[in-house]
Coordinates of C-alpha atoms and ligand atoms in Angstrom, one line a residue:
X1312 CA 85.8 -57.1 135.3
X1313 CA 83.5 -57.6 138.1
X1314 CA 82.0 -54.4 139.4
X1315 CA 81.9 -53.4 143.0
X1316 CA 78.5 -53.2 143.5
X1317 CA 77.9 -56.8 141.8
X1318 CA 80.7 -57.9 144.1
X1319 CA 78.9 -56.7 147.3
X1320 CA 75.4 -58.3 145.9
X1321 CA 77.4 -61.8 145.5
X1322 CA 78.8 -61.3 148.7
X1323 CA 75.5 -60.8 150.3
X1324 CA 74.3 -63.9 148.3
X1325 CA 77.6 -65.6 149.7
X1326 CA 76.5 -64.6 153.1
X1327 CA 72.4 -65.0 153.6
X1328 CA 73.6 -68.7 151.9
X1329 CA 75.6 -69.2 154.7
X1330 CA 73.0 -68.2 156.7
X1331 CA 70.8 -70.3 154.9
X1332 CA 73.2 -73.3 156.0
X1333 CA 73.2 -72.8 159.6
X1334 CA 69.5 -72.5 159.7
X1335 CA 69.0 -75.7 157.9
X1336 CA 71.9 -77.7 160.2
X1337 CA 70.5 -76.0 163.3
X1338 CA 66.7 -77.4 162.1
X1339 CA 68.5 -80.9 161.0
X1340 CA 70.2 -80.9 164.8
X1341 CA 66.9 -80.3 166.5
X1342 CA 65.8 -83.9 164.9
X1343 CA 68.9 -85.5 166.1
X1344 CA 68.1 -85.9 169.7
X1345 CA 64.7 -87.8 168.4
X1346 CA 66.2 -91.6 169.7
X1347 CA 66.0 -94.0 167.2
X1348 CA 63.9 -96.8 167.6
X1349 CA 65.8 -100.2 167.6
X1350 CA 64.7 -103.4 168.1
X1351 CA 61.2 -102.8 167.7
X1352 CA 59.9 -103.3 164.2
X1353 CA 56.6 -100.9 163.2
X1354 CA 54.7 -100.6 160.1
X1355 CA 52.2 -98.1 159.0
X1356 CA 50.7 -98.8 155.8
X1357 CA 47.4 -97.0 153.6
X1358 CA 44.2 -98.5 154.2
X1359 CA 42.3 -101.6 155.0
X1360 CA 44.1 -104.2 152.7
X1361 CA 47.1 -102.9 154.6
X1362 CA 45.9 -105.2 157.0
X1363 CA 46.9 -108.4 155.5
X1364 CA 50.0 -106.6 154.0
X1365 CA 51.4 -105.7 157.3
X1366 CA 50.9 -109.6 158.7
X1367 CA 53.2 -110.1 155.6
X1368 CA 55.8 -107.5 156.4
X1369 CA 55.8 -108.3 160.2
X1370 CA 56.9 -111.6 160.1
X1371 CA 60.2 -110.3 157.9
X1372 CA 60.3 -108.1 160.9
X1373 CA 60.3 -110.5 163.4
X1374 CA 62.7 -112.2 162.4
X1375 CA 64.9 -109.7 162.1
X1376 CA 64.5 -108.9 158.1
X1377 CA 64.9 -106.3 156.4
X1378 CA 62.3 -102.9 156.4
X1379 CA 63.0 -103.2 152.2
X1380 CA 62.1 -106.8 152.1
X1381 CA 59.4 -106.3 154.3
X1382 CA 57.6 -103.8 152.5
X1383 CA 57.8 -105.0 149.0
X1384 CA 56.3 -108.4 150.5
X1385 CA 53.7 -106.2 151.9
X1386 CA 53.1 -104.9 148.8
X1387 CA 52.8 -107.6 147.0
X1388 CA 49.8 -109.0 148.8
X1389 CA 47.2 -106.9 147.2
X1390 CA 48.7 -106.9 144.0
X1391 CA 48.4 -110.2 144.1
X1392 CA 44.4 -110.2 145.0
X1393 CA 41.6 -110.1 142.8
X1394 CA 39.4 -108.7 144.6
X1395 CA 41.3 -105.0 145.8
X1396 CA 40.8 -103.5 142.4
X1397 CA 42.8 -100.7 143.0
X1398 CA 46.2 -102.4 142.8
X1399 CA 47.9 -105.0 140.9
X1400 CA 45.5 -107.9 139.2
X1401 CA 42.1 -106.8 139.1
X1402 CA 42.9 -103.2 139.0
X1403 CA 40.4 -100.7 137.4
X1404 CA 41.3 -100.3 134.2
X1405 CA 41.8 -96.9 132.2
X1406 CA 39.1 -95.4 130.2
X1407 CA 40.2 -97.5 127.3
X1408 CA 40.2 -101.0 129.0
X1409 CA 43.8 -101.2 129.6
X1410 CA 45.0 -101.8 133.5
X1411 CA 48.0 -99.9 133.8
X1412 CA 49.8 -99.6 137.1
X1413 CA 52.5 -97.5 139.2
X1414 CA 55.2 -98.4 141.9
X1415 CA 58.0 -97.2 143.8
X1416 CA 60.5 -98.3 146.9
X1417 CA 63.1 -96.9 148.3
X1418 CA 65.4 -98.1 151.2
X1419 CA 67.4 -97.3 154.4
X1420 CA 70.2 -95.9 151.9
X1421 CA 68.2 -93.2 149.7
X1422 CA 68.1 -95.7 146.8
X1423 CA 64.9 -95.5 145.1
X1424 CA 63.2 -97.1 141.7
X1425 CA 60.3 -96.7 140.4
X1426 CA 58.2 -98.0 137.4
X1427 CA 54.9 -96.6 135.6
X1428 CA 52.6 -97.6 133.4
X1429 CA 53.5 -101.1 133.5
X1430 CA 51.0 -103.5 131.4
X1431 CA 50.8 -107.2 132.0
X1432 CA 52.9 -107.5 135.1
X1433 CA 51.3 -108.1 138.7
X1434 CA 54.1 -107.3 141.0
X1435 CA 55.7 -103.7 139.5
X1436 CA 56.6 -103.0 143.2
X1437 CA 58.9 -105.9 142.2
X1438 CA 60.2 -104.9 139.1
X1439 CA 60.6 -101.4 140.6
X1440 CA 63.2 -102.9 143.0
X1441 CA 64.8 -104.2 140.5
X1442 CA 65.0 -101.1 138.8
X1443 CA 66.5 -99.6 142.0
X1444 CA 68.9 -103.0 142.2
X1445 CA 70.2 -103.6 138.8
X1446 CA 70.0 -100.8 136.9
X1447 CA 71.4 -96.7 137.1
X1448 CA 68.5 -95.3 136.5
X1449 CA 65.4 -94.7 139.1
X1450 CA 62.2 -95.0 136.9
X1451 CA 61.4 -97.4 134.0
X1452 CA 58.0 -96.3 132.2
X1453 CA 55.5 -98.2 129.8
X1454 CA 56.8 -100.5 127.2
X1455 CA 60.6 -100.0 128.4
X1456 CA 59.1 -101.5 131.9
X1457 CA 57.7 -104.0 130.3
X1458 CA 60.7 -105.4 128.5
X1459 CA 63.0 -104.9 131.6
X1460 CA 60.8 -107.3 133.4
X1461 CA 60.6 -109.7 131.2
X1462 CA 64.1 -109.6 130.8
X1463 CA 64.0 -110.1 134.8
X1464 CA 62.0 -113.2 134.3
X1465 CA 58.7 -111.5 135.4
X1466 CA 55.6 -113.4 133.4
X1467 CA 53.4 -111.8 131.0
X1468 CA 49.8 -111.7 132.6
X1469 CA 46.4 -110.4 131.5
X1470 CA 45.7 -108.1 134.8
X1471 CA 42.2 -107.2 133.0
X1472 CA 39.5 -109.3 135.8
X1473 CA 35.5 -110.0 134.3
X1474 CA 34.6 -108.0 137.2
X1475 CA 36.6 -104.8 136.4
X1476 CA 35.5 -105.0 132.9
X1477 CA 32.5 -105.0 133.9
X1478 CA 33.1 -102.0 135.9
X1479 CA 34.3 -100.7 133.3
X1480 CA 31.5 -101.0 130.8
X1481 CA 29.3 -99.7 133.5
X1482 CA 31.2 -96.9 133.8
X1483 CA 31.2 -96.1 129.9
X1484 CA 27.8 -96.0 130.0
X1485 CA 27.3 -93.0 132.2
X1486 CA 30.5 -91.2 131.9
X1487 CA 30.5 -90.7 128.5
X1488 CA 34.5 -91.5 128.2
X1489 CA 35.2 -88.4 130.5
X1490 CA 37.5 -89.4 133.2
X1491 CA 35.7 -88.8 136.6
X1492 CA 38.2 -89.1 139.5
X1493 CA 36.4 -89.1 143.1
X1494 CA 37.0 -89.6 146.1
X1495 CA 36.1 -93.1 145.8
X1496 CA 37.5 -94.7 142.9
X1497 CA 41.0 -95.1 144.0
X1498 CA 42.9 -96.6 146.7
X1499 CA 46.6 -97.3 146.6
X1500 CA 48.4 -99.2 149.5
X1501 CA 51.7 -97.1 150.9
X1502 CA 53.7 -98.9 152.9
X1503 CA 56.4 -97.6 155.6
X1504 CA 58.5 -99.7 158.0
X1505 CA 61.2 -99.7 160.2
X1506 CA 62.9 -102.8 161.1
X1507 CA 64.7 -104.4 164.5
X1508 CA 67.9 -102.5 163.3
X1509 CA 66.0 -99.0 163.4
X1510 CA 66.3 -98.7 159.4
X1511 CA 63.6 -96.7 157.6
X1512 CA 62.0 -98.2 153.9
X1513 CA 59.1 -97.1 152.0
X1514 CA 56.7 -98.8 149.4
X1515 CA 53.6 -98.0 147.3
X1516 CA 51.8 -99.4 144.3
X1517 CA 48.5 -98.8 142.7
X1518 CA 46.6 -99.0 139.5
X1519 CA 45.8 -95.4 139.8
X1520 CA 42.8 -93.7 139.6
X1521 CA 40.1 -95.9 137.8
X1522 CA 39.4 -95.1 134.5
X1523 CA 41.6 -92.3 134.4
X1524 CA 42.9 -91.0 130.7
X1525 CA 45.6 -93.7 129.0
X1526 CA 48.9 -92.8 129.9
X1527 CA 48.0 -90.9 132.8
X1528 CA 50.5 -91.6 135.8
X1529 CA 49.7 -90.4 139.1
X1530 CA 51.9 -89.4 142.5
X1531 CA 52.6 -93.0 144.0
X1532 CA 55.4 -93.8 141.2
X1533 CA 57.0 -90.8 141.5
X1534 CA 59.7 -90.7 144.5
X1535 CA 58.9 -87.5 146.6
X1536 CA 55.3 -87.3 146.0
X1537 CA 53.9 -90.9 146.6
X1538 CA 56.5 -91.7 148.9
X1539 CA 59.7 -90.1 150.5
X1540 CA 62.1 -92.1 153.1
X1541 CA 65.1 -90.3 154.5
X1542 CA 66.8 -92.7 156.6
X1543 CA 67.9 -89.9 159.5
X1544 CA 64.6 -88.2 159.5
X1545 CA 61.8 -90.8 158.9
X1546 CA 59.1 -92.0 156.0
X1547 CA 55.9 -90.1 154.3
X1548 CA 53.5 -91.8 151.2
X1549 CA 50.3 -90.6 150.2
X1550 CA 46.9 -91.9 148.7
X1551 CA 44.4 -90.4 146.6
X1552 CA 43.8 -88.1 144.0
X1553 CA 47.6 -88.1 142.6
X1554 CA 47.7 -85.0 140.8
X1555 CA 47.0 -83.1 144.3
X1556 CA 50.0 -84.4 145.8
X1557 CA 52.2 -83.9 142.5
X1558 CA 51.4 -80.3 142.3
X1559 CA 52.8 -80.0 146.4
X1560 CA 55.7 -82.3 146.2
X1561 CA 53.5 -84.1 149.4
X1562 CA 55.9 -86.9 150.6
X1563 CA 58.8 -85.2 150.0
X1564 CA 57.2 -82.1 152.2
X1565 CA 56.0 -84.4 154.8
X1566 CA 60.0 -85.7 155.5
X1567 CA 61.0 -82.3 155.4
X1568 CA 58.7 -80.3 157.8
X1569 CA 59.1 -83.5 160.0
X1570 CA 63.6 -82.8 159.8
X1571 CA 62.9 -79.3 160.8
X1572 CA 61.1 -80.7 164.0
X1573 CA 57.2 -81.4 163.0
X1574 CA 55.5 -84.4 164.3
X1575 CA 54.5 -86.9 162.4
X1576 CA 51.0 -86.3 162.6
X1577 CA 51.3 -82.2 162.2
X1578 CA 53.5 -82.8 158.9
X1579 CA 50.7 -85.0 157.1
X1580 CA 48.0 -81.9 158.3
X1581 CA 50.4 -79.4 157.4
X1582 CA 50.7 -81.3 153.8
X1583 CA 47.1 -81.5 153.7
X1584 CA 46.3 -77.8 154.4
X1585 CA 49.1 -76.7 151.8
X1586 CA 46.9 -78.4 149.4
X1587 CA 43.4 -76.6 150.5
X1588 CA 45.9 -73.4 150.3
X1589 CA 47.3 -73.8 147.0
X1590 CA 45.1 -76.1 144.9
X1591 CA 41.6 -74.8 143.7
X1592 CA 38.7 -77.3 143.8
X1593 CA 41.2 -79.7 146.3
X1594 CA 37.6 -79.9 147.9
X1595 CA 36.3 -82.7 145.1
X1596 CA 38.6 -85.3 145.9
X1597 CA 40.6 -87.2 148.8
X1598 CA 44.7 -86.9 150.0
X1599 CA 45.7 -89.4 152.8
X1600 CA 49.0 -89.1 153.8
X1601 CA 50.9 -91.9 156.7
X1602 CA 54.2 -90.7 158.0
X1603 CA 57.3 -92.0 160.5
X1604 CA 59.6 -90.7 162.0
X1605 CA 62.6 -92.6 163.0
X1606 CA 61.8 -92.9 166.8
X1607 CA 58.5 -94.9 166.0
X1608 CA 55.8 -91.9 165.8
X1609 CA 53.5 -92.1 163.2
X1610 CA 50.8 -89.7 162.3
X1611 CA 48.2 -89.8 159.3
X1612 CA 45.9 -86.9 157.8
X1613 CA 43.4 -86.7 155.2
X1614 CA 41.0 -84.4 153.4
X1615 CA 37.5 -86.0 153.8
X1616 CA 36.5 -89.1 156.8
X1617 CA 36.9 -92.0 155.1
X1618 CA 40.8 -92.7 154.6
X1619 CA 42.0 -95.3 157.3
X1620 CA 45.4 -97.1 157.9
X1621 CA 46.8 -100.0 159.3
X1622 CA 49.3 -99.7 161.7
X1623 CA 51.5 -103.0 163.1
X1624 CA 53.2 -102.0 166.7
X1625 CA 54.5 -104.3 169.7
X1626 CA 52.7 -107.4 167.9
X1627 CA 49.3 -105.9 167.5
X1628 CA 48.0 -105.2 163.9
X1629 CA 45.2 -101.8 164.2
X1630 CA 42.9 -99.9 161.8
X1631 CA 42.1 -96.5 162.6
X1632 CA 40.3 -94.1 161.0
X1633 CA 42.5 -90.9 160.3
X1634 CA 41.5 -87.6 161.3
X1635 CA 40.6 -85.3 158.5
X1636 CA 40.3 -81.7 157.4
X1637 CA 36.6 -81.7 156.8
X1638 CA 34.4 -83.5 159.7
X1639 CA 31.6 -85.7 158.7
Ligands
LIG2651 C1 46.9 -92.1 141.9 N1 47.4 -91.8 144.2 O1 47.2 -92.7 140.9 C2 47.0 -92.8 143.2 C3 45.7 -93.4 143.5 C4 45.5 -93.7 144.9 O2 44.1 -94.2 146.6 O3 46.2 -93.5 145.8 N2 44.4 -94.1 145.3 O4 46.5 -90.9 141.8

């Protein structure tokens, strides 16, 4: 039998969660007045290779496509190139040699894939839309990725460039196989867009942090810390050292301070100082975080100067430098 004092504790539990609720739908209504932007495409994407990736995903844009079309294309662009060896072909390898990369995307609906630690393939943002697409599941990893793309008709290919092995056996010389993650060795492209019909996607993809331990996966595959879209609210992703934004659940916190009324800009600082709260020695490395909301505002944050982002708006396609934490 349920005692009376254990019925007046549930009670209050019943209560403070009602409470609860009419805090969080009075916070969710405060958003709602934000007007959507229609008509008027905009994407922000993480530094300055997002540059050529936003030409890509403006003219879906343009021409009335759609934000998830448009930022996988984006995306695809440096995974496609050579020379960005921090995503897709030419990617740093791992500390063993082996190039081993990340990606998610979500869309206007909450749908979301992901794969990690995909060998061999040079568009995973590709195969983690088909993850998304075809399959019940949101994340494929490693050999199980592999297969599923082939299976998809995605081509084998040896992502391992001369000049990131050489890189590599550079690096092996001086750091004795210890995995040294700066704030230099990594740079993953995030991608966020909203298209002529005011709906919200997201994209990133990476091959981590360079010569990081095999197996390792960072943030950008994993939805709510690499990237978060909530279609009413607006878009975050992140760049960096992953394992910062893992441990504060970044993207996911950027949508979510920005639905209880936060600007784009003070959600990514506010992300950014819950990490130099909560995570010792966050001074070592670099966090960039881009966000949206849905009426077009972006904002961007970062640890230390260096982290810039390309932003496409009313035709013109912009670099800017984002403000950081610690000044130069
Ligand atoms: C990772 N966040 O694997 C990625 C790397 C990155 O800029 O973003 N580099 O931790």
């Amino acid at each position: 039998m349920i005692s009376r004092r254990k019925f007046l504790a549930g009670s209050v539990v019943a209560t403070s969660g009602l409470l609860l609720n009419q805090k969080v739908s009075a916070a969710a209504e405060k958003v709602a007045p934000t007007t959507p932007l229609k008509g008027k495409p905009i994407i922000i994407s993480t530094w300055r290779h997002g540059l050529p990736a936003n030409e890509v995903a403006a003219k879906i844009l343009v021409e009335g496509g759609r934000s998830l079309d448009a930022v996988e294309a984006g995306a695809r662009v440096p995974e496609a190139d050579p020379n960005i060896m921090t995503v897709g072909l030419g990617g740093y390898p791992d500390r063993d040699g082996y190039v081993t990369l990340d990606a998610c995307i979500m869309d206007e609906k909450g749908n979301a894939g992901s794969v990690t630690f995909l060998q061999d393939i040079v568009h995973p943002v590709s195969v983690a839309r088909k993850v998304m697409e075809d399959t019940p599941h949101v994340m494929l990893s490693g050999e199980g990725a592999l297969q599923f793309a082939l299976e998809k008709g995605f081509k084998k290919q040896n992502l391992l460039t001369d000049k990131a092995k050489e890189a590599w056996e550079e690096w092996k010389k001086k750091s004795k196989y210890e995995p040294v993650i700066n704030i230099e060795n990594h740079d993953t492209i995030s991608m966020l867009a909203i298209d002529a019909n005011g709906d919200l996607s997201g994209a990133c993809t990476t091959s981590g942090a360079a010569f990081k331990m095999h197996g390792r996966v960072g943030d950008s595959p994993i939805i709510g810390a690499g990237l978060f879209c909530d279609n009413e609210v607006g878009g975050a992703a992140s760049t960096g050292m992953g394992e910062l934004v893992m441990k504060t659940v970044g993207s996911f916190l950027v949508v979510e301070l920005m639905r209880n009324g936060m600007s784009p800009q003070k959600a990514c600082e506010e992300a950014v100082h819950r990490i130099a709260k909560k995570i010792p020695g966050y001074q070592k490395f670099q966090i960039g975080y881009i966000a949206i909301n849905k009426a077009g505002e972006t904002g961007a944050y970062c640890i230390h100067p260096g982290f810039n982002y390309a932003l496409w708006k009313d035709g013109q396609n912009t670099l800017t430098d984002a403000e950081s934490l610690f000044k130069k």
